[in-house]
């Protein structure tokens, strides 16, 4: 069986950036971009990653607002272009950015398999990877870039208003015009819920931080930040019961349910931000790499993408519970490809 130089698992900004760098270094990378299955659709882990689930991307450097129709038509293969939604005319969307990254990787010779890796063996070298269709691949190095999925509550109304007022990323979406000077809701009670509320308070007319308990889980200093911010109102002992809205406006309000008596109350809101954590896509590793207590891949050397197994590198949100942005993931993908290239070069000499 032929042994690959680099296998990249994952198809978000980290995976494609790694593929672009590895392909330009003539390592002929093989990318497993994930499978198109109902399970991946429900989990939000279809190929092209988390950005493929959103609309406008205003903060990825290099894409100021503008009409990209001609560029998208010229840059992306017609077969893929045909399947994409029409361009908005005012800036790059998440799916467009991801198709551009995928295309760029393919242009340099990256090979792409549309399947999940379901099993790895990092105890032996070359490493052995098994895809869900049963295909077995051997590789000298592996870059894990499988991302982390945002947790949602699972309400049907929440699903119905995703991208129309429901989001799981305040830093990504909070500055969008639809949320400016409007009342917004944050669901959660930890540090990230406070951080998201504080961030949103810059744009919103009011932020309701809805927590199911009578005390925040956030650290004391973070909790104080929320409690003393005049724009943030904490709604204690409540959970989100329903999101409602209209086709024209998206989210217009929510129904909250009290946790102590079950009574409900309505609140007007133009946005609902879930801040109830992320689940890193690491289950398929089955303990073969060291993970953090939150199941993110543990990086073993500061400012490097090294993992607990030599020759296996990790990039993007799967190893980063802190920044969680497309541009930081892309940067880490570049680093992982350079680390893999140097690791291979060192072994050859
Ligand atoms: C609603 C929303 C809006 C966002 N908006 C922005 C924004 O405007 N700007 C910004 O910078 N960031 C934004 N983000 C964050 C950004 O999307 C992530 O930080 C980024 O996508 C992480 O990239 P990644 O490459 O690490 O992983 P991901 O994008 O998560 O991609 C990983 C992908 O790899 C594939 N995969 C997973 N497991 C396997 C496996 N076993 N085998 C094969 N393939 C697998 C899946 O397709 C998975 O989706 C947003 C996130 C969300 C949820």
Tab-separated table of C-alpha atoms and ligand atoms in Angstrom:
chain	number	residue	atom	x	y	z
A	1	UNK	CA	0.000	0.000	0.000
A	2	UNK	CA	1.307	3.463	-0.905
A	3	UNK	CA	2.224	5.550	2.115
A	4	UNK	CA	1.060	9.183	2.081
A	5	UNK	CA	3.314	12.027	3.224
A	6	UNK	CA	0.533	14.003	4.898
A	7	UNK	CA	-3.079	13.157	5.593
A	8	UNK	CA	-5.264	16.036	6.718
A	9	UNK	CA	-8.461	15.190	8.596
A	10	UNK	CA	-11.008	18.009	8.471
A	11	UNK	CA	-12.294	20.596	6.046
A	12	UNK	CA	-12.579	23.927	7.836
A	13	UNK	CA	-10.151	26.862	7.482
A	14	UNK	CA	-7.452	24.896	9.375
A	15	UNK	CA	-7.689	21.844	7.101
A	16	UNK	CA	-7.683	23.777	3.822
A	17	UNK	CA	-4.847	26.104	4.871
A	18	UNK	CA	-2.795	23.085	5.881
A	19	UNK	CA	-3.610	21.498	2.507
A	20	UNK	CA	-2.590	24.628	0.568
A	21	UNK	CA	0.775	24.819	2.341
A	22	UNK	CA	1.455	21.083	2.142
A	23	UNK	CA	0.486	20.964	-1.548
A	24	UNK	CA	2.706	23.924	-2.412
A	25	UNK	CA	5.554	22.119	-0.615
A	26	UNK	CA	4.935	19.228	-3.046
A	27	UNK	CA	3.855	16.823	-0.310
A	28	UNK	CA	0.725	15.794	-2.255
A	29	UNK	CA	-1.571	15.977	0.799
A	30	UNK	CA	-4.660	13.821	1.042
A	31	UNK	CA	-7.631	15.521	2.716
A	32	UNK	CA	-10.519	13.638	4.334
A	33	UNK	CA	-13.146	16.351	4.286
A	34	UNK	CA	-15.896	14.471	6.134
A	35	UNK	CA	-18.881	12.487	4.934
A	36	UNK	CA	-22.214	13.806	3.693
A	37	UNK	CA	-24.509	11.997	6.121
A	38	UNK	CA	-27.653	12.774	8.088
A	39	UNK	CA	-25.702	12.309	11.319
A	40	UNK	CA	-23.155	14.942	10.272
A	41	UNK	CA	-25.970	17.271	9.192
A	42	UNK	CA	-27.625	17.009	12.610
A	43	UNK	CA	-24.292	17.478	14.420
A	44	UNK	CA	-23.302	20.438	12.241
A	45	UNK	CA	-20.208	18.596	10.995
A	46	UNK	CA	-20.811	18.332	7.264
A	47	UNK	CA	-17.811	19.014	4.987
A	48	UNK	CA	-16.526	22.621	4.902
A	49	UNK	CA	-16.800	23.137	8.638
A	50	UNK	CA	-18.480	25.663	10.909
A	51	UNK	CA	-18.209	28.631	8.557
A	52	UNK	CA	-20.323	26.765	6.061
A	53	UNK	CA	-23.169	27.097	8.561
A	54	UNK	CA	-23.179	30.870	8.635
A	55	UNK	CA	-24.037	33.774	6.322
A	56	UNK	CA	-21.842	36.892	6.045
A	57	UNK	CA	-18.233	36.744	7.195
A	58	UNK	CA	-17.151	40.316	7.850
A	59	UNK	CA	-13.938	39.699	9.756
A	60	UNK	CA	-11.838	37.422	7.540
A	61	UNK	CA	-8.965	39.602	6.284
A	62	UNK	CA	-8.925	40.164	2.533
A	63	UNK	CA	-12.668	40.233	1.955
A	64	UNK	CA	-13.997	43.779	2.364
A	65	UNK	CA	-17.651	44.276	1.388
A	66	UNK	CA	-18.181	44.214	-2.381
A	67	UNK	CA	-19.751	42.264	-5.201
A	68	UNK	CA	-17.801	39.019	-5.707
A	69	UNK	CA	-20.006	37.494	-8.425
A	70	UNK	CA	-17.461	37.622	-11.232
A	71	UNK	CA	-14.637	36.478	-8.978
A	72	UNK	CA	-16.589	33.509	-7.598
A	73	UNK	CA	-17.598	32.473	-11.116
A	74	UNK	CA	-13.993	32.644	-12.294
A	75	UNK	CA	-12.367	31.031	-9.255
A	76	UNK	CA	-14.632	28.087	-8.419
A	77	UNK	CA	-15.105	25.009	-10.622
A	78	UNK	CA	-18.476	25.231	-12.418
A	79	UNK	CA	-19.725	21.942	-10.878
A	80	UNK	CA	-19.234	23.260	-7.332
A	81	UNK	CA	-20.367	26.807	-8.234
A	82	UNK	CA	-23.677	25.477	-9.511
A	83	UNK	CA	-24.497	23.982	-6.111
A	84	UNK	CA	-23.798	27.200	-4.186
A	85	UNK	CA	-26.527	29.661	-3.169
A	86	UNK	CA	-26.590	32.946	-5.159
A	87	UNK	CA	-24.043	35.578	-4.103
A	88	UNK	CA	-25.448	38.383	-1.923
A	89	UNK	CA	-23.480	41.100	-3.741
A	90	UNK	CA	-22.105	42.649	-0.552
A	91	UNK	CA	-19.219	40.596	0.832
A	92	UNK	CA	-18.129	37.014	1.246
A	93	UNK	CA	-20.406	34.417	2.859
A	94	UNK	CA	-19.145	31.495	4.950
A	95	UNK	CA	-19.961	28.868	2.283
A	96	UNK	CA	-18.283	30.997	-0.417
A	97	UNK	CA	-15.141	31.463	1.650
A	98	UNK	CA	-14.969	27.727	2.316
A	99	UNK	CA	-15.456	26.782	-1.359
A	100	UNK	CA	-12.698	29.249	-2.272
A	101	UNK	CA	-10.332	27.641	0.254
A	102	UNK	CA	-11.189	24.133	-0.974
A	103	UNK	CA	-10.667	25.189	-4.586
A	104	UNK	CA	-7.330	26.822	-3.770
A	105	UNK	CA	-6.116	23.600	-2.127
A	106	UNK	CA	-7.269	21.517	-5.094
A	107	UNK	CA	-5.593	23.912	-7.553
A	108	UNK	CA	-2.245	23.084	-5.939
A	109	UNK	CA	-2.872	19.346	-6.146
A	110	UNK	CA	-4.474	18.433	-2.823
A	111	UNK	CA	-6.553	15.274	-3.212
A	112	UNK	CA	-9.893	15.204	-1.449
A	113	UNK	CA	-11.927	12.256	-0.160
A	114	UNK	CA	-15.473	12.980	0.978
A	115	UNK	CA	-15.537	10.669	3.972
A	116	UNK	CA	-15.056	10.647	7.733
A	117	UNK	CA	-12.048	9.111	9.391
A	118	UNK	CA	-13.585	6.863	12.039
A	119	UNK	CA	-10.511	5.134	13.462
A	120	UNK	CA	-6.810	5.908	13.781
A	121	UNK	CA	-3.824	3.900	14.849
A	122	UNK	CA	-1.054	6.224	16.002
A	123	UNK	CA	0.748	3.464	17.950
A	124	UNK	CA	2.521	2.286	14.817
A	125	UNK	CA	4.303	4.141	12.054
A	126	UNK	CA	3.367	4.804	9.258
A	127	UNK	CA	0.115	5.820	10.946
A	128	UNK	CA	-3.030	3.949	9.895
A	129	UNK	CA	-6.354	5.676	9.294
A	130	UNK	CA	-9.690	4.039	8.530
A	131	UNK	CA	-12.508	5.872	6.780
A	132	UNK	CA	-16.199	5.146	7.373
A	133	UNK	CA	-16.440	3.376	4.009
A	134	UNK	CA	-13.703	1.007	5.229
A	135	UNK	CA	-10.837	2.471	3.177
A	136	UNK	CA	-7.503	2.182	4.981
A	137	UNK	CA	-4.768	4.786	4.449
A	138	UNK	CA	-1.217	4.884	5.735
A	139	UNK	CA	0.641	8.119	6.263
A	140	UNK	CA	3.971	9.438	7.539
A	141	UNK	CA	2.297	12.442	9.173
A	142	UNK	CA	-1.244	13.395	10.092
A	143	UNK	CA	-2.793	16.813	10.670
A	144	UNK	CA	-5.974	16.695	12.740
A	145	UNK	CA	-8.179	19.694	11.909
A	146	UNK	CA	-11.617	18.353	12.766
A	147	UNK	CA	-12.870	21.463	14.583
A	148	UNK	CA	-15.343	21.800	17.419
A	149	UNK	CA	-19.081	22.100	17.068
A	150	UNK	CA	-21.097	24.671	18.975
A	151	UNK	CA	-23.651	23.208	21.351
A	152	UNK	CA	-27.294	24.109	20.815
A	153	UNK	CA	-30.303	23.310	22.996
A	154	UNK	CA	-31.989	21.256	20.290
A	155	UNK	CA	-35.282	23.201	20.145
A	156	UNK	CA	-37.022	23.003	16.746
A	157	UNK	CA	-37.626	26.792	16.810
A	158	UNK	CA	-33.922	27.391	17.520
A	159	UNK	CA	-33.047	25.309	14.441
A	160	UNK	CA	-35.643	27.185	12.346
A	161	UNK	CA	-34.076	30.588	13.134
A	162	UNK	CA	-30.376	29.662	12.811
A	163	UNK	CA	-28.720	32.436	10.747
A	164	UNK	CA	-31.890	34.495	11.077
A	165	UNK	CA	-31.182	35.716	14.582
A	166	UNK	CA	-30.011	32.544	16.346
A	167	UNK	CA	-26.236	32.216	16.568
A	168	UNK	CA	-23.605	30.438	18.615
A	169	UNK	CA	-20.876	33.037	18.102
A	170	UNK	CA	-21.255	36.606	19.354
A	171	UNK	CA	-17.775	37.677	18.255
A	172	UNK	CA	-18.581	36.410	14.751
A	173	UNK	CA	-22.112	37.726	14.329
A	174	UNK	CA	-22.728	40.343	17.025
A	175	UNK	CA	-21.668	43.317	14.912
A	176	UNK	CA	-24.007	42.462	12.031
A	177	UNK	CA	-26.542	45.225	11.272
A	178	UNK	CA	-29.525	43.029	12.247
A	179	UNK	CA	-28.390	43.041	15.896
A	180	UNK	CA	-27.479	46.734	16.283
A	181	UNK	CA	-29.448	48.719	18.870
A	182	UNK	CA	-31.769	45.775	19.423
A	183	UNK	CA	-32.498	43.728	22.547
A	184	UNK	CA	-30.512	40.467	22.467
A	185	UNK	CA	-30.450	37.302	24.529
A	186	UNK	CA	-27.494	35.225	25.666
A	187	UNK	CA	-28.117	31.734	27.036
A	188	UNK	CA	-25.557	30.365	29.479
A	189	UNK	CA	-23.888	31.055	32.779
A	190	UNK	CA	-20.171	30.452	32.379
A	191	UNK	CA	-17.267	32.721	31.486
A	192	UNK	CA	-18.036	32.605	27.775
A	193	UNK	CA	-21.678	33.597	28.371
A	194	UNK	CA	-20.454	36.661	30.279
A	195	UNK	CA	-17.844	37.402	27.637
A	196	UNK	CA	-20.436	37.145	24.853
A	197	UNK	CA	-22.878	39.355	26.808
A	198	UNK	CA	-20.205	41.974	27.409
A	199	UNK	CA	-19.199	41.931	23.756
A	200	UNK	CA	-22.824	42.235	22.596
A	201	UNK	CA	-23.513	45.086	25.023
A	202	UNK	CA	-21.411	47.301	22.724
A	203	UNK	CA	-23.986	46.947	19.953
A	204	UNK	CA	-27.260	45.949	21.571
A	205	UNK	CA	-29.837	48.218	23.193
A	206	UNK	CA	-30.066	45.641	26.008
A	207	UNK	CA	-28.626	42.173	26.663
A	208	UNK	CA	-30.610	39.623	28.649
A	209	UNK	CA	-28.294	36.970	30.051
A	210	UNK	CA	-30.562	34.006	30.719
A	211	UNK	CA	-29.308	31.462	33.225
A	212	UNK	CA	-31.044	28.397	34.571
A	213	UNK	CA	-29.682	28.811	38.089
A	214	UNK	CA	-29.611	31.615	40.677
A	215	UNK	CA	-25.851	32.063	40.408
A	216	UNK	CA	-23.458	32.315	37.456
A	217	UNK	CA	-20.920	29.553	36.942
A	218	UNK	CA	-18.509	32.186	35.646
A	219	UNK	CA	-15.479	33.211	37.708
A	220	UNK	CA	-16.148	35.901	40.317
A	221	UNK	CA	-14.496	38.663	38.334
A	222	UNK	CA	-16.403	37.753	35.166
A	223	UNK	CA	-19.700	37.503	37.059
A	224	UNK	CA	-19.097	40.975	38.497
A	225	UNK	CA	-18.486	42.292	35.013
A	226	UNK	CA	-21.936	41.120	33.940
A	227	UNK	CA	-23.663	42.268	37.121
A	228	UNK	CA	-22.255	45.792	36.925
A	229	UNK	CA	-22.742	46.365	33.190
A	230	UNK	CA	-25.763	48.700	32.926
A	231	UNK	CA	-26.785	47.197	29.592
A	232	UNK	CA	-26.827	43.584	30.849
A	233	UNK	CA	-29.819	42.247	32.749
A	234	UNK	CA	-29.444	38.766	34.191
A	235	UNK	CA	-32.603	36.684	34.049
A	236	UNK	CA	-32.085	34.105	36.800
A	237	UNK	CA	-33.732	30.669	37.010
A	238	UNK	CA	-35.046	30.620	33.452
A	239	UNK	CA	-34.479	28.513	30.364
A	240	UNK	CA	-35.262	29.147	26.720
A	241	UNK	CA	-38.532	27.480	25.748
A	242	UNK	CA	-39.123	28.824	22.259
A	243	UNK	CA	-37.790	31.291	19.726
A	244	UNK	CA	-40.337	33.080	17.585
A	245	UNK	CA	-40.200	35.511	14.701
A	246	UNK	CA	-41.299	36.244	11.164
A	247	UNK	CA	-39.999	35.380	7.708
A	248	UNK	CA	-39.235	39.031	7.036
A	249	UNK	CA	-37.480	39.946	10.299
A	250	UNK	CA	-36.120	36.650	11.604
A	251	UNK	CA	-36.137	36.434	15.399
A	252	UNK	CA	-38.468	38.908	17.125
A	253	UNK	CA	-38.797	37.330	20.556
A	254	UNK	CA	-38.555	34.361	22.874
A	255	UNK	CA	-40.552	32.464	25.438
A	256	UNK	CA	-38.673	31.757	28.666
A	257	UNK	CA	-39.695	29.194	31.249
A	258	UNK	CA	-38.982	29.515	34.959
A	259	UNK	CA	-37.048	26.626	36.469
A	260	UNK	CA	-38.730	26.940	39.867
A	261	UNK	CA	-42.414	26.978	38.921
A	262	UNK	CA	-42.555	26.393	35.190
A	263	UNK	CA	-44.258	29.738	34.550
A	264	UNK	CA	-43.506	31.255	31.142
A	265	UNK	CA	-42.779	34.799	30.062
A	266	UNK	CA	-42.290	36.457	26.698
A	267	UNK	CA	-39.428	38.802	25.882
A	268	UNK	CA	-38.909	40.871	22.730
A	269	UNK	CA	-35.462	40.132	21.244
A	270	UNK	CA	-33.856	40.295	17.796
A	271	UNK	CA	-31.110	37.815	18.523
A	272	UNK	CA	-30.445	34.707	20.589
A	273	UNK	CA	-26.828	33.750	21.255
A	274	UNK	CA	-26.126	30.292	22.657
A	275	UNK	CA	-23.109	30.212	24.974
A	276	UNK	CA	-23.439	26.700	26.338
A	277	UNK	CA	-20.119	25.333	25.208
A	278	UNK	CA	-18.545	23.499	22.303
A	279	UNK	CA	-17.893	19.827	21.623
A	280	UNK	CA	-14.505	19.194	19.999
A	281	UNK	CA	-14.661	16.533	17.267
A	282	UNK	CA	-12.188	14.158	18.907
A	283	UNK	CA	-14.284	11.058	19.692
A	284	UNK	CA	-12.852	9.184	16.691
A	285	UNK	CA	-9.359	9.443	18.230
A	286	UNK	CA	-10.403	6.983	20.960
A	287	UNK	CA	-7.708	8.092	23.374
A	288	UNK	CA	-4.801	7.893	20.917
A	289	UNK	CA	-3.835	11.522	21.498
A	290	UNK	CA	-3.688	13.296	24.865
A	291	UNK	CA	-6.714	15.526	25.319
A	292	UNK	CA	-7.551	18.323	27.759
A	293	UNK	CA	-10.247	17.766	30.381
A	294	UNK	CA	-12.680	19.371	27.908
A	295	UNK	CA	-11.622	16.847	25.196
A	296	UNK	CA	-9.639	19.296	23.053
A	297	UNK	CA	-6.352	17.985	21.655
A	298	UNK	CA	-3.507	18.925	23.963
A	299	UNK	CA	-0.675	20.733	22.185
A	300	UNK	CA	2.610	19.783	23.807
A	301	UNK	CA	4.917	22.651	22.751
A	302	UNK	CA	4.028	26.358	23.024
A	303	UNK	CA	3.534	28.050	19.619
A	304	UNK	CA	3.783	24.721	17.798
A	305	UNK	CA	1.128	22.279	16.581
A	306	UNK	CA	2.803	19.203	18.088
A	307	UNK	CA	0.592	16.652	19.846
A	308	UNK	CA	1.440	13.839	22.239
A	309	UNK	CA	2.401	11.645	19.253
A	310	UNK	CA	5.399	12.674	17.160
A	311	UNK	CA	4.396	13.186	13.534
A	312	UNK	CA	0.770	13.960	14.417
A	313	UNK	CA	-0.139	17.649	14.437
A	314	UNK	CA	-3.343	19.460	15.355
A	315	UNK	CA	-4.710	22.762	14.093
A	316	UNK	CA	-7.749	24.967	14.551
A	317	UNK	CA	-10.661	24.738	16.938
A	318	UNK	CA	-10.023	21.066	17.740
A	319	UNK	CA	-7.016	22.238	19.734
A	320	UNK	CA	-8.171	25.746	20.638
A	321	UNK	CA	-10.964	26.444	23.104
A	322	UNK	CA	-10.014	30.106	23.356
A	323	UNK	CA	-9.874	32.024	20.050
A	324	UNK	CA	-12.208	29.913	17.885
A	325	UNK	CA	-12.037	32.071	14.759
A	326	UNK	CA	-11.625	31.237	11.090
A	327	UNK	CA	-8.512	33.329	10.707
A	328	UNK	CA	-6.785	31.835	13.775
A	329	UNK	CA	-7.699	28.331	12.562
A	330	UNK	CA	-6.296	29.099	9.115
A	331	UNK	CA	-3.094	30.367	10.742
A	332	UNK	CA	-2.799	27.181	12.790
A	333	UNK	CA	-3.368	25.095	9.640
A	334	UNK	CA	-0.407	26.824	8.002
A	335	UNK	CA	1.703	26.139	11.114
A	336	UNK	CA	0.735	22.454	11.137
A	337	UNK	CA	1.719	22.013	7.488
A	338	UNK	CA	5.088	23.670	8.118
A	339	UNK	CA	5.596	21.518	11.225
A	340	UNK	CA	4.756	18.365	9.246
A	341	UNK	CA	7.061	19.379	6.396
A	342	UNK	CA	9.960	20.024	8.799
A	343	UNK	CA	9.303	16.790	10.666
A	344	UNK	CA	9.449	14.828	7.388
A	345	UNK	CA	12.594	16.662	6.270
A	346	UNK	CA	14.327	15.939	9.608
A	347	UNK	CA	13.557	12.205	9.293
A	348	UNK	CA	14.941	12.043	5.771
A	349	UNK	CA	18.335	13.399	6.777
B	1	LIG	C1	-22.627	30.276	13.532
B	1	LIG	C2	-21.139	30.520	13.464
B	1	LIG	C3	-20.693	31.661	12.837
B	1	LIG	C4	-19.320	31.897	12.761
B	1	LIG	N1	-18.889	33.043	12.161
B	1	LIG	C5	-17.574	33.323	12.120
B	1	LIG	C6	-17.095	34.527	11.519
B	1	LIG	O1	-17.882	35.347	11.028
B	1	LIG	N2	-15.753	34.719	11.501
B	1	LIG	C7	-14.856	33.838	12.065
B	1	LIG	O2	-13.652	34.077	11.997
B	1	LIG	N3	-15.282	32.710	12.636
B	1	LIG	C8	-16.605	32.436	12.692
B	1	LIG	N4	-17.047	31.284	13.310
B	1	LIG	C9	-16.054	30.392	13.912
B	1	LIG	C10	-15.366	29.582	12.802
B	1	LIG	O3	-16.355	29.016	11.983
B	1	LIG	C11	-14.464	28.515	13.403
B	1	LIG	O4	-13.556	29.107	14.290
B	1	LIG	C12	-13.685	27.798	12.295
B	1	LIG	O5	-14.555	27.284	11.320
B	1	LIG	C13	-12.839	26.661	12.863
B	1	LIG	O6	-12.164	26.075	11.802
B	1	LIG	P1	-11.534	24.616	11.882
B	1	LIG	O7	-10.863	24.425	10.579
B	1	LIG	O8	-10.756	24.470	13.120
B	1	LIG	O9	-12.762	23.611	12.023
B	1	LIG	P2	-14.230	23.538	11.454
B	1	LIG	O10	-14.612	24.728	10.682
B	1	LIG	O11	-15.080	23.172	12.601
B	1	LIG	O12	-14.167	22.322	10.413
B	1	LIG	C14	-13.893	21.029	10.776
B	1	LIG	C15	-14.617	20.081	9.851
B	1	LIG	O13	-13.868	18.904	9.666
B	1	LIG	C16	-14.728	17.838	9.333
B	1	LIG	N5	-14.517	16.685	10.203
B	1	LIG	C17	-14.800	16.556	11.530
B	1	LIG	N6	-14.512	15.325	11.965
B	1	LIG	C18	-14.030	14.641	10.899
B	1	LIG	C19	-13.571	13.302	10.716
B	1	LIG	N7	-13.516	12.415	11.724
B	1	LIG	N8	-13.159	12.944	9.477
B	1	LIG	C20	-13.185	13.806	8.431
B	1	LIG	N9	-13.620	15.083	8.563
B	1	LIG	C21	-14.043	15.491	9.773
B	1	LIG	C22	-16.153	18.331	9.518
B	1	LIG	O14	-16.682	18.658	8.251
B	1	LIG	C23	-15.956	19.572	10.373
B	1	LIG	O15	-17.002	20.459	10.228
B	1	LIG	C24	-18.408	30.997	13.358
B	1	LIG	C25	-18.874	29.834	13.963
B	1	LIG	C26	-20.222	29.573	14.021
B	1	LIG	C27	-20.711	28.321	14.675
